[in-house]
Amino acid sequence: MLTTLTLLVATAALAADAPTLGPGVPEFVVRPGYTVTLVADNLEEARFMEFDDKGTLYLAGIQRGKVWTLRDTDGDGVYETREVFLENQKHVHGLAWHDGWMWFAPSKAVGRARDTNGDGKADDIEMILEDLPGGSGHLWRSLLVTKEGIWTGVGDPGNITDQTQTDRNKIWHYQLDGSGKTLWSDGIRNTEKLRIRPGTDEIYGADHGSDWFGERLGDKKEPGNQPITDLWPPDEFNHYVKGGFYGHPFITGPRIPRIEFQNRPDIVELAGKTIPPVWNFHAHVATNGFGFLSLENTHFPPSHRADAFVACHGSWNRSSKIGYEIRRVLFDPWTGQPYGSQSIVRCLTDDGRVLGRPVDVVEAPDGSLLFSVDGPKHRIYRIRYQAPASGE
């Protein structure tokens, strides 16, 4: 007679032997217990994503200036139906579903649109905010919309430029009608997505660290001769609070002064008011989009709920490549703070070949996770959990 323990061991063994990569998926390195399948291929572009309340997937394309709708009409897990929801929206990036509308953010605006006849195309479009700052550099506009209003911002036009007297490098809050502009957070380099952690009212964002940290100290712009820059500064996972200052361009990571600003007479004061990251990623992983698992998620084990899954687009300012992965940030349910991270899907081979550049992560209606890649092909993949919860 089989015991419960025997059954658990046998089930775990079967899960461990199950294939981790579906048809058409490159040789990604996938953490045991998870599987990756291809759900959308041959896309014009694959950047940021969002679902509506009917299970339609929306996909933004910054270069094409379009937002597409994708649908899985036959229920096989693959998005075979595609329509252009919006077009002619320059550098459209941020997406947020709220109150029956898909909100969208080109680099200098925030609008909302909806499809009233079900054909996948927007037939009702309203621009809420226009003539916002943008134009160059890190111009991909973040966007968060809730019943409490709109949060949006655009990053640094360069590497470490002082934008104290401009509207850039900041997160702004507005009422839903576009009124009531209020500074929310300052000192941000390039946070491309904002989301509220489930079960809280806390706004989080993943911020890119700056480049060439060691250049003033003698690092050379050539592989193997930038030992300081290779490891500094970290990319940041930040909890953005009203009135908070996050250091950029003067302070980076865990209150480390940038070399270029270390002689400022107020550098210690600036460090003192800088809110450090709640989690530091490795330098140059290029954290882009991310998604929190909902508290209602039943696809993944309960320990995964309200954890963040972060798309790391991958490095350029480093002697050897790093990033190119989906990384889970684990939150302690007691303290509400991150306590670790782990690689879930790695899209980089041991010899440095890039198999995918992850851009964004979103929870699907069935509880699985989708992640987009914009190179070398534009695709969307699905992450599922296959091991029993008791064996994690």
mmCIF file of C-alpha atoms in Angstrom:
data_model
loop_
_atom_site.group_PDB
_atom_site.id
_atom_site.type_symbol
_atom_site.label_atom_id
_atom_site.label_comp_id
_atom_site.label_asym_id
_atom_site.label_seq_id
_atom_site.Cartn_x
_atom_site.Cartn_y
_atom_site.Cartn_z
ATOM 1 C CA MET A 1 0.000 0.000 0.000
ATOM 2 C CA LEU A 2 1.370 3.396 -1.008
ATOM 3 C CA THR A 3 1.879 5.856 1.811
ATOM 4 C CA THR A 4 1.297 9.587 1.518
ATOM 5 C CA LEU A 5 5.049 10.136 1.694
ATOM 6 C CA THR A 6 5.635 7.641 -1.139
ATOM 7 C CA LEU A 7 3.060 9.393 -3.298
ATOM 8 C CA LEU A 8 4.635 12.791 -2.638
ATOM 9 C CA VAL A 9 8.106 11.519 -3.515
ATOM 10 C CA ALA A 10 6.830 9.853 -6.685
ATOM 11 C CA THR A 11 4.922 12.970 -7.749
ATOM 12 C CA ALA A 12 7.949 15.158 -7.125
ATOM 13 C CA ALA A 13 10.134 12.803 -9.164
ATOM 14 C CA LEU A 14 7.698 12.915 -12.083
ATOM 15 C CA ALA A 15 7.607 16.712 -11.914
ATOM 16 C CA ALA A 16 11.389 16.864 -11.874
ATOM 17 C CA ASP A 17 11.526 14.672 -15.007
ATOM 18 C CA ALA A 18 8.841 16.634 -16.853
ATOM 19 C CA PRO A 19 10.001 18.826 -19.723
ATOM 20 C CA THR A 20 10.652 22.425 -18.680
ATOM 21 C CA LEU A 21 10.595 23.946 -22.178
ATOM 22 C CA GLY A 22 7.684 23.816 -24.582
ATOM 23 C CA PRO A 23 7.909 23.619 -28.386
ATOM 24 C CA GLY A 24 9.678 26.569 -29.991
ATOM 25 C CA VAL A 25 11.246 27.810 -26.735
ATOM 26 C CA PRO A 26 15.017 28.419 -26.919
ATOM 27 C CA GLU A 27 17.332 26.618 -24.512
ATOM 28 C CA PHE A 28 16.457 28.826 -21.561
ATOM 29 C CA VAL A 29 17.771 27.698 -18.186
ATOM 30 C CA VAL A 30 14.650 27.208 -16.056
ATOM 31 C CA ARG A 31 14.566 26.751 -12.300
ATOM 32 C CA PRO A 32 13.380 23.255 -11.269
ATOM 33 C CA GLY A 33 9.652 23.232 -10.646
ATOM 34 C CA TYR A 34 8.814 25.727 -13.393
ATOM 35 C CA THR A 35 8.063 25.354 -17.103
ATOM 36 C CA VAL A 36 8.206 27.834 -19.992
ATOM 37 C CA THR A 37 6.033 27.709 -23.112
ATOM 38 C CA LEU A 38 5.720 29.981 -26.127
ATOM 39 C CA VAL A 39 2.363 31.788 -26.329
ATOM 40 C CA ALA A 40 2.881 34.474 -28.994
ATOM 41 C CA ASP A 41 5.436 34.573 -31.823
ATOM 42 C CA ASN A 42 6.171 36.703 -34.896
ATOM 43 C CA LEU A 43 5.129 39.905 -33.138
ATOM 44 C CA GLU A 44 5.958 43.337 -34.531
ATOM 45 C CA GLU A 45 7.176 44.334 -31.112
ATOM 46 C CA ALA A 46 6.851 42.978 -27.565
ATOM 47 C CA ARG A 47 7.296 45.406 -24.705
ATOM 48 C CA PHE A 48 4.898 46.166 -21.840
ATOM 49 C CA MET A 49 1.726 44.179 -21.176
ATOM 50 C CA GLU A 50 -1.558 44.393 -19.297
ATOM 51 C CA PHE A 51 -4.778 42.347 -19.075
ATOM 52 C CA ASP A 52 -8.304 43.696 -18.999
ATOM 53 C CA ASP A 53 -11.122 42.164 -16.973
ATOM 54 C CA LYS A 54 -12.168 39.870 -19.834
ATOM 55 C CA GLY A 55 -8.798 38.192 -20.320
ATOM 56 C CA THR A 56 -7.710 40.204 -23.356
ATOM 57 C CA LEU A 57 -3.963 40.818 -23.362
ATOM 58 C CA TYR A 58 -2.732 44.292 -24.345
ATOM 59 C CA LEU A 59 0.791 44.746 -25.671
ATOM 60 C CA ALA A 60 2.602 48.063 -26.187
ATOM 61 C CA GLY A 61 5.207 48.769 -28.858
ATOM 62 C CA ILE A 62 7.352 51.832 -28.225
ATOM 63 C CA GLN A 63 9.008 51.914 -31.633
ATOM 64 C CA ARG A 64 5.834 51.169 -33.602
ATOM 65 C CA GLY A 65 3.710 53.547 -31.532
ATOM 66 C CA LYS A 66 1.029 50.869 -31.239
ATOM 67 C CA VAL A 67 -0.902 48.897 -28.672
ATOM 68 C CA TRP A 68 -2.178 45.486 -29.760
ATOM 69 C CA THR A 69 -4.891 43.251 -28.330
ATOM 70 C CA LEU A 70 -4.174 39.521 -28.226
ATOM 71 C CA ARG A 71 -6.732 36.812 -27.538
ATOM 72 C CA ASP A 72 -6.672 33.081 -26.944
ATOM 73 C CA THR A 73 -9.997 32.278 -28.595
ATOM 74 C CA ASP A 74 -9.741 28.472 -28.510
ATOM 75 C CA GLY A 75 -8.414 28.165 -24.956
ATOM 76 C CA ASP A 76 -5.182 26.353 -25.856
ATOM 77 C CA GLY A 77 -2.966 28.892 -24.077
ATOM 78 C CA VAL A 78 -1.681 30.493 -27.284
ATOM 79 C CA TYR A 79 -2.680 34.006 -28.370
ATOM 80 C CA GLU A 80 -3.567 33.483 -32.013
ATOM 81 C CA THR A 81 -5.881 36.484 -32.563
ATOM 82 C CA ARG A 82 -4.293 39.932 -32.793
ATOM 83 C CA GLU A 83 -5.639 43.393 -33.565
ATOM 84 C CA VAL A 84 -4.229 46.911 -33.465
ATOM 85 C CA PHE A 85 -5.965 48.520 -30.498
ATOM 86 C CA LEU A 86 -4.178 51.886 -30.816
ATOM 87 C CA GLU A 87 -1.686 53.397 -33.234
ATOM 88 C CA ASN A 88 0.159 56.664 -33.832
ATOM 89 C CA GLN A 89 0.983 56.972 -30.129
ATOM 90 C CA LYS A 90 4.651 57.976 -30.079
ATOM 91 C CA HIS A 91 6.767 55.787 -27.789
ATOM 92 C CA VAL A 92 3.680 54.336 -26.102
ATOM 93 C CA HIS A 93 4.885 52.396 -23.103
ATOM 94 C CA GLY A 94 3.005 52.246 -19.791
ATOM 95 C CA LEU A 95 -0.333 50.414 -19.627
ATOM 96 C CA ALA A 96 -2.832 50.222 -16.765
ATOM 97 C CA TRP A 97 -6.350 48.751 -16.670
ATOM 98 C CA HIS A 98 -8.804 50.692 -14.540
ATOM 99 C CA ASP A 99 -12.576 51.036 -14.406
ATOM 100 C CA GLY A 100 -13.299 49.677 -17.876
ATOM 101 C CA TRP A 101 -10.531 51.604 -19.656
ATOM 102 C CA MET A 102 -7.059 50.711 -20.837
ATOM 103 C CA TRP A 103 -4.905 53.639 -19.789
ATOM 104 C CA PHE A 104 -1.795 54.184 -21.880
ATOM 105 C CA ALA A 105 1.238 56.441 -21.737
ATOM 106 C CA PRO A 106 3.153 57.745 -24.737
ATOM 107 C CA SER A 107 6.336 59.576 -23.736
ATOM 108 C CA LYS A 108 4.614 62.973 -23.340
ATOM 109 C CA ALA A 109 1.017 62.092 -22.497
ATOM 110 C CA VAL A 110 -1.427 59.885 -20.634
ATOM 111 C CA GLY A 111 -4.673 58.760 -22.199
ATOM 112 C CA ARG A 112 -7.315 56.096 -21.925
ATOM 113 C CA ALA A 113 -9.153 54.016 -24.511
ATOM 114 C CA ARG A 114 -11.733 51.285 -24.724
ATOM 115 C CA ASP A 115 -13.226 48.871 -27.213
ATOM 116 C CA THR A 116 -17.002 49.184 -27.004
ATOM 117 C CA ASN A 117 -17.970 46.732 -29.771
ATOM 118 C CA GLY A 118 -15.588 43.853 -29.000
ATOM 119 C CA ASP A 119 -13.540 43.903 -32.191
ATOM 120 C CA GLY A 120 -10.242 44.420 -30.350
ATOM 121 C CA LYS A 121 -9.820 47.982 -31.629
ATOM 122 C CA ALA A 122 -10.237 51.169 -29.615
ATOM 123 C CA ASP A 123 -13.265 53.201 -30.665
ATOM 124 C CA ASP A 124 -13.367 55.555 -27.683
ATOM 125 C CA ILE A 125 -10.137 57.456 -26.915
ATOM 126 C CA GLU A 126 -9.580 60.294 -24.457
ATOM 127 C CA MET A 127 -6.333 62.123 -23.736
ATOM 128 C CA ILE A 128 -6.143 63.026 -20.030
ATOM 129 C CA LEU A 129 -2.668 64.592 -19.790
ATOM 130 C CA GLU A 130 -0.726 66.167 -22.651
ATOM 131 C CA ASP A 131 2.477 68.159 -23.185
ATOM 132 C CA LEU A 132 4.267 66.296 -20.414
ATOM 133 C CA PRO A 133 8.105 66.306 -20.245
ATOM 134 C CA GLY A 134 9.991 63.767 -22.331
ATOM 135 C CA GLY A 135 11.820 63.859 -25.612
ATOM 136 C CA SER A 136 15.187 62.131 -25.160
ATOM 137 C CA GLY A 137 17.107 59.623 -23.124
ATOM 138 C CA HIS A 138 15.043 57.461 -20.798
ATOM 139 C CA LEU A 139 11.704 58.650 -22.122
ATOM 140 C CA TRP A 140 9.592 55.552 -21.510
ATOM 141 C CA ARG A 141 6.734 56.827 -19.336
ATOM 142 C CA SER A 142 5.703 54.803 -16.284
ATOM 143 C CA LEU A 143 2.014 54.598 -15.440
ATOM 144 C CA LEU A 144 -0.091 53.496 -12.491
ATOM 145 C CA VAL A 145 -3.838 54.173 -12.301
ATOM 146 C CA THR A 146 -6.139 53.371 -9.383
ATOM 147 C CA LYS A 147 -9.249 54.945 -7.878
ATOM 148 C CA GLU A 148 -6.809 57.197 -5.998
ATOM 149 C CA GLY A 149 -5.510 58.773 -9.207
ATOM 150 C CA ILE A 150 -2.675 58.631 -11.728
ATOM 151 C CA TRP A 151 1.040 58.195 -11.037
ATOM 152 C CA THR A 152 3.448 58.804 -13.895
ATOM 153 C CA GLY A 153 7.000 59.877 -14.610
ATOM 154 C CA VAL A 154 9.890 59.929 -17.097
ATOM 155 C CA GLY A 155 13.530 59.228 -16.324
ATOM 156 C CA ASP A 156 16.878 60.912 -16.863
ATOM 157 C CA PRO A 157 17.594 62.329 -20.335
ATOM 158 C CA GLY A 158 21.182 61.131 -19.898
ATOM 159 C CA ASN A 159 23.203 59.144 -17.412
ATOM 160 C CA ILE A 160 23.474 61.307 -14.283
ATOM 161 C CA THR A 161 22.062 64.696 -15.195
ATOM 162 C CA ASP A 162 20.786 67.040 -12.512
ATOM 163 C CA GLN A 163 17.084 67.517 -13.225
ATOM 164 C CA THR A 164 16.301 69.209 -9.911
ATOM 165 C CA GLN A 165 14.667 72.166 -11.662
ATOM 166 C CA THR A 166 12.672 70.121 -14.196
ATOM 167 C CA ASP A 167 9.780 67.644 -14.067
ATOM 168 C CA ARG A 168 12.003 64.702 -15.018
ATOM 169 C CA ASN A 169 13.557 62.129 -12.657
ATOM 170 C CA LYS A 170 10.359 62.348 -10.619
ATOM 171 C CA ILE A 171 7.019 60.616 -10.100
ATOM 172 C CA TRP A 172 3.966 62.862 -10.241
ATOM 173 C CA HIS A 173 0.473 62.216 -8.955
ATOM 174 C CA TYR A 174 -2.730 63.536 -10.595
ATOM 175 C CA GLN A 175 -6.436 63.129 -10.059
ATOM 176 C CA LEU A 176 -8.181 60.882 -12.581
ATOM 177 C CA ASP A 177 -9.300 63.902 -14.605
ATOM 178 C CA GLY A 178 -5.717 65.138 -14.905
ATOM 179 C CA SER A 179 -5.986 67.884 -12.302
ATOM 180 C CA GLY A 180 -4.152 68.320 -9.006
ATOM 181 C CA LYS A 181 -0.556 67.779 -10.107
ATOM 182 C CA THR A 182 1.506 66.848 -7.026
ATOM 183 C CA LEU A 183 5.102 65.719 -6.656
ATOM 184 C CA TRP A 184 5.118 62.183 -5.280
ATOM 185 C CA SER A 185 8.786 61.063 -5.357
ATOM 186 C CA ASP A 186 12.073 62.584 -6.546
ATOM 187 C CA GLY A 187 15.601 61.393 -7.345
ATOM 188 C CA ILE A 188 14.666 58.565 -9.713
ATOM 189 C CA ARG A 189 16.844 57.609 -12.672
ATOM 190 C CA ASN A 190 14.700 55.357 -14.856
ATOM 191 C CA THR A 191 11.745 53.503 -13.359
ATOM 192 C CA GLU A 192 9.682 52.158 -16.250
ATOM 193 C CA LYS A 193 6.804 50.577 -14.335
ATOM 194 C CA LEU A 194 4.895 51.295 -11.129
ATOM 195 C CA ARG A 195 2.671 48.817 -9.322
ATOM 196 C CA ILE A 196 1.018 48.412 -5.913
ATOM 197 C CA ARG A 197 2.026 45.325 -3.957
ATOM 198 C CA PRO A 198 -1.077 43.215 -3.285
ATOM 199 C CA GLY A 199 -2.487 43.513 0.208
ATOM 200 C CA THR A 200 -0.891 46.929 0.722
ATOM 201 C CA ASP A 201 -1.086 50.489 -0.603
ATOM 202 C CA GLU A 202 2.675 50.483 -1.289
ATOM 203 C CA ILE A 203 3.905 51.631 -4.706
ATOM 204 C CA TYR A 204 6.990 49.838 -6.041
ATOM 205 C CA GLY A 205 9.249 50.352 -9.021
ATOM 206 C CA ALA A 206 12.478 48.883 -10.364
ATOM 207 C CA ASP A 207 15.022 51.617 -11.098
ATOM 208 C CA HIS A 208 18.019 51.300 -13.412
ATOM 209 C CA GLY A 209 21.377 52.085 -11.836
ATOM 210 C CA SER A 210 23.593 54.617 -13.597
ATOM 211 C CA ASP A 211 26.523 53.753 -15.886
ATOM 212 C CA TRP A 212 30.302 54.194 -15.724
ATOM 213 C CA PHE A 213 30.474 54.431 -11.951
ATOM 214 C CA GLY A 214 34.271 53.972 -11.904
ATOM 215 C CA GLU A 215 35.256 56.104 -14.894
ATOM 216 C CA ARG A 216 36.495 59.050 -12.793
ATOM 217 C CA LEU A 217 38.634 56.611 -10.795
ATOM 218 C CA GLY A 218 40.355 55.159 -13.857
ATOM 219 C CA ASP A 219 38.026 52.523 -15.254
ATOM 220 C CA LYS A 220 38.510 52.221 -19.002
ATOM 221 C CA LYS A 221 35.716 51.916 -21.528
ATOM 222 C CA GLU A 222 36.866 48.500 -22.625
ATOM 223 C CA PRO A 223 35.997 44.991 -21.439
ATOM 224 C CA GLY A 224 38.131 43.719 -18.586
ATOM 225 C CA ASN A 225 39.380 47.168 -17.569
ATOM 226 C CA GLN A 226 36.382 48.462 -15.649
ATOM 227 C CA PRO A 227 36.501 46.520 -12.350
ATOM 228 C CA ILE A 228 34.576 49.166 -10.401
ATOM 229 C CA THR A 229 31.929 49.825 -13.021
ATOM 230 C CA ASP A 230 31.351 46.088 -13.512
ATOM 231 C CA LEU A 231 29.877 45.776 -10.015
ATOM 232 C CA TRP A 232 28.513 49.279 -9.256
ATOM 233 C CA PRO A 233 25.981 50.688 -8.837
ATOM 234 C CA PRO A 234 23.160 48.197 -8.214
ATOM 235 C CA ASP A 235 19.816 48.320 -9.918
ATOM 236 C CA GLU A 236 17.185 49.162 -7.329
ATOM 237 C CA PHE A 237 13.796 47.909 -6.215
ATOM 238 C CA ASN A 238 12.202 50.884 -4.484
ATOM 239 C CA HIS A 239 9.127 51.527 -2.392
ATOM 240 C CA TYR A 240 8.050 54.986 -3.581
ATOM 241 C CA VAL A 241 6.414 57.079 -0.865
ATOM 242 C CA LYS A 242 4.903 60.536 -1.067
ATOM 243 C CA GLY A 243 7.619 63.118 -0.511
ATOM 244 C CA GLY A 244 10.387 60.545 -0.787
ATOM 245 C CA PHE A 245 13.828 61.297 -2.255
ATOM 246 C CA TYR A 246 15.731 58.389 -3.832
ATOM 247 C CA GLY A 247 19.113 59.954 -4.475
ATOM 248 C CA HIS A 248 19.634 60.235 -8.206
ATOM 249 C CA PRO A 249 21.877 61.628 -9.613
ATOM 250 C CA PHE A 250 23.877 62.385 -6.478
ATOM 251 C CA ILE A 251 23.397 59.199 -4.442
ATOM 252 C CA THR A 252 22.919 55.668 -5.723
ATOM 253 C CA GLY A 253 22.110 52.257 -4.260
ATOM 254 C CA PRO A 254 22.577 51.978 -0.465
ATOM 255 C CA ARG A 255 23.476 55.677 -0.050
ATOM 256 C CA ILE A 256 26.670 55.609 -2.143
ATOM 257 C CA PRO A 257 27.692 59.037 -3.549
ATOM 258 C CA ARG A 258 28.374 59.190 -7.264
ATOM 259 C CA ILE A 259 32.044 60.117 -7.755
ATOM 260 C CA GLU A 260 31.030 63.128 -9.848
ATOM 261 C CA PHE A 261 29.120 64.669 -6.925
ATOM 262 C CA GLN A 262 31.115 63.545 -3.887
ATOM 263 C CA ASN A 263 32.611 67.006 -3.339
ATOM 264 C CA ARG A 264 29.273 68.768 -3.118
ATOM 265 C CA PRO A 265 29.076 70.552 0.248
ATOM 266 C CA ASP A 266 25.630 69.018 0.820
ATOM 267 C CA ILE A 267 26.497 65.450 -0.211
ATOM 268 C CA VAL A 268 26.102 64.056 3.328
ATOM 269 C CA GLU A 269 22.782 65.868 3.687
ATOM 270 C CA LEU A 270 21.618 64.413 0.373
ATOM 271 C CA ALA A 271 22.653 60.939 1.508
ATOM 272 C CA GLY A 272 20.831 61.402 4.782
ATOM 273 C CA LYS A 273 17.518 62.125 3.105
ATOM 274 C CA THR A 274 17.883 59.418 0.449
ATOM 275 C CA ILE A 275 15.530 56.462 0.919
ATOM 276 C CA PRO A 276 17.647 53.393 0.110
ATOM 277 C CA PRO A 277 16.321 50.541 -2.035
ATOM 278 C CA VAL A 278 14.314 47.822 -0.339
ATOM 279 C CA TRP A 279 16.259 45.417 -2.542
ATOM 280 C CA ASN A 280 19.470 45.777 -4.568
ATOM 281 C CA PHE A 281 19.861 43.831 -7.803
ATOM 282 C CA HIS A 282 23.219 43.173 -9.434
ATOM 283 C CA ALA A 283 24.673 46.105 -11.343
ATOM 284 C CA HIS A 284 23.608 46.529 -14.977
ATOM 285 C CA VAL A 285 20.963 43.789 -15.078
ATOM 286 C CA ALA A 286 18.628 46.494 -16.469
ATOM 287 C CA THR A 287 15.443 45.844 -14.521
ATOM 288 C CA ASN A 288 12.472 46.834 -16.669
ATOM 289 C CA GLY A 289 8.925 45.635 -16.060
ATOM 290 C CA PHE A 290 7.716 43.427 -13.234
ATOM 291 C CA GLY A 291 4.563 41.907 -11.859
ATOM 292 C CA PHE A 292 3.348 40.961 -8.395
ATOM 293 C CA LEU A 293 1.465 37.719 -7.926
ATOM 294 C CA SER A 294 -2.016 38.399 -6.610
ATOM 295 C CA LEU A 295 -3.157 37.249 -3.183
ATOM 296 C CA GLU A 296 -5.811 35.113 -4.913
ATOM 297 C CA ASN A 297 -3.293 33.250 -7.073
ATOM 298 C CA THR A 298 -3.790 29.486 -6.852
ATOM 299 C CA HIS A 299 -1.507 28.408 -9.693
ATOM 300 C CA PHE A 300 1.705 28.986 -7.747
ATOM 301 C CA PRO A 301 2.278 27.831 -4.151
ATOM 302 C CA PRO A 302 0.942 30.177 -1.455
ATOM 303 C CA SER A 303 4.510 31.228 -0.599
ATOM 304 C CA HIS A 304 4.718 32.981 -3.985
ATOM 305 C CA ARG A 305 1.790 35.335 -3.400
ATOM 306 C CA ALA A 306 2.638 39.053 -3.452
ATOM 307 C CA ASP A 307 6.195 38.268 -4.556
ATOM 308 C CA ALA A 308 7.589 40.244 -7.495
ATOM 309 C CA PHE A 309 8.748 38.684 -10.752
ATOM 310 C CA VAL A 310 11.121 41.088 -12.475
ATOM 311 C CA ALA A 311 12.212 41.201 -16.121
ATOM 312 C CA CYS A 312 15.935 41.938 -16.371
ATOM 313 C CA HIS A 313 16.596 43.184 -19.899
ATOM 314 C CA GLY A 314 20.356 42.607 -19.722
ATOM 315 C CA SER A 315 23.623 44.493 -19.505
ATOM 316 C CA TRP A 316 25.755 46.539 -21.859
ATOM 317 C CA ASN A 317 27.993 48.464 -19.422
ATOM 318 C CA ARG A 318 29.799 45.389 -18.108
ATOM 319 C CA SER A 319 32.796 43.260 -19.096
ATOM 320 C CA SER A 320 30.701 40.085 -19.088
ATOM 321 C CA LYS A 321 26.971 39.898 -19.672
ATOM 322 C CA ILE A 322 24.538 39.785 -16.784
ATOM 323 C CA GLY A 323 20.759 39.923 -16.484
ATOM 324 C CA TYR A 324 18.720 38.510 -19.380
ATOM 325 C CA GLU A 325 16.446 36.712 -16.942
ATOM 326 C CA ILE A 326 13.220 36.646 -14.976
ATOM 327 C CA ARG A 327 14.021 37.063 -11.303
ATOM 328 C CA ARG A 328 11.733 36.499 -8.331
ATOM 329 C CA VAL A 329 11.994 38.877 -5.368
ATOM 330 C CA LEU A 330 10.775 37.091 -2.250
ATOM 331 C CA PHE A 331 8.884 39.078 0.378
ATOM 332 C CA ASP A 332 8.673 38.092 4.025
ATOM 333 C CA PRO A 333 4.934 37.912 4.842
ATOM 334 C CA TRP A 334 5.623 38.940 8.450
ATOM 335 C CA THR A 335 7.789 42.033 7.852
ATOM 336 C CA GLY A 336 6.485 42.870 4.368
ATOM 337 C CA GLN A 337 10.087 43.342 3.211
ATOM 338 C CA PRO A 338 12.155 41.534 0.555
ATOM 339 C CA TYR A 339 14.542 38.962 1.966
ATOM 340 C CA GLY A 340 15.994 37.301 -1.117
ATOM 341 C CA SER A 341 15.816 36.779 -4.862
ATOM 342 C CA GLN A 342 16.258 33.861 -7.214
ATOM 343 C CA SER A 343 16.580 33.337 -10.943
ATOM 344 C CA ILE A 344 13.492 31.682 -12.431
ATOM 345 C CA VAL A 345 14.266 31.794 -16.169
ATOM 346 C CA ARG A 346 17.701 32.618 -17.585
ATOM 347 C CA CYS A 347 17.870 33.629 -21.258
ATOM 348 C CA LEU A 348 21.676 33.761 -21.466
ATOM 349 C CA THR A 349 23.873 30.786 -22.332
ATOM 350 C CA ASP A 350 27.104 29.977 -20.517
ATOM 351 C CA ASP A 351 29.085 31.165 -23.542
ATOM 352 C CA GLY A 352 27.301 34.530 -23.579
ATOM 353 C CA ARG A 353 24.704 34.028 -26.302
ATOM 354 C CA VAL A 354 21.538 36.040 -25.727
ATOM 355 C CA LEU A 355 18.403 33.949 -26.274
ATOM 356 C CA GLY A 356 15.981 36.611 -25.077
ATOM 357 C CA ARG A 357 15.850 40.096 -23.595
ATOM 358 C CA PRO A 358 12.973 40.120 -21.086
ATOM 359 C CA VAL A 359 10.944 43.330 -20.900
ATOM 360 C CA ASP A 360 7.843 42.836 -18.748
ATOM 361 C CA VAL A 361 5.970 40.326 -16.583
ATOM 362 C CA VAL A 362 2.222 40.111 -15.984
ATOM 363 C CA GLU A 363 -0.055 37.655 -14.199
ATOM 364 C CA ALA A 364 -2.478 35.899 -16.561
ATOM 365 C CA PRO A 365 -6.122 35.185 -15.623
ATOM 366 C CA ASP A 366 -5.286 31.522 -14.937
ATOM 367 C CA GLY A 367 -2.582 32.520 -12.443
ATOM 368 C CA SER A 368 0.402 31.718 -14.639
ATOM 369 C CA LEU A 369 2.894 34.433 -15.583
ATOM 370 C CA LEU A 370 3.610 35.875 -19.010
ATOM 371 C CA PHE A 371 6.864 37.571 -19.916
ATOM 372 C CA SER A 372 7.731 39.456 -23.076
ATOM 373 C CA VAL A 373 11.080 39.605 -24.868
ATOM 374 C CA ASP A 374 12.105 42.108 -27.538
ATOM 375 C CA GLY A 375 15.206 40.387 -28.829
ATOM 376 C CA PRO A 376 16.503 38.580 -30.716
ATOM 377 C CA LYS A 377 12.843 37.883 -31.566
ATOM 378 C CA HIS A 378 9.684 39.613 -30.359
ATOM 379 C CA ARG A 379 7.810 36.993 -28.367
ATOM 380 C CA ILE A 380 5.725 36.274 -25.273
ATOM 381 C CA TYR A 381 6.318 33.251 -23.052
ATOM 382 C CA ARG A 382 4.375 31.686 -20.191
ATOM 383 C CA ILE A 383 5.805 30.485 -16.854
ATOM 384 C CA ARG A 384 3.911 27.732 -15.056
ATOM 385 C CA TYR A 385 4.586 25.919 -11.817
ATOM 386 C CA GLN A 386 4.639 22.123 -12.117
ATOM 387 C CA ALA A 387 5.951 20.797 -8.800
ATOM 388 C CA PRO A 388 3.607 20.048 -5.888
ATOM 389 C CA ALA A 389 3.368 22.837 -3.329
ATOM 390 C CA SER A 390 4.601 20.491 -0.596
ATOM 391 C CA GLY A 391 7.790 19.822 -2.532
ATOM 392 C CA GLU A 392 8.913 23.408 -3.166
#
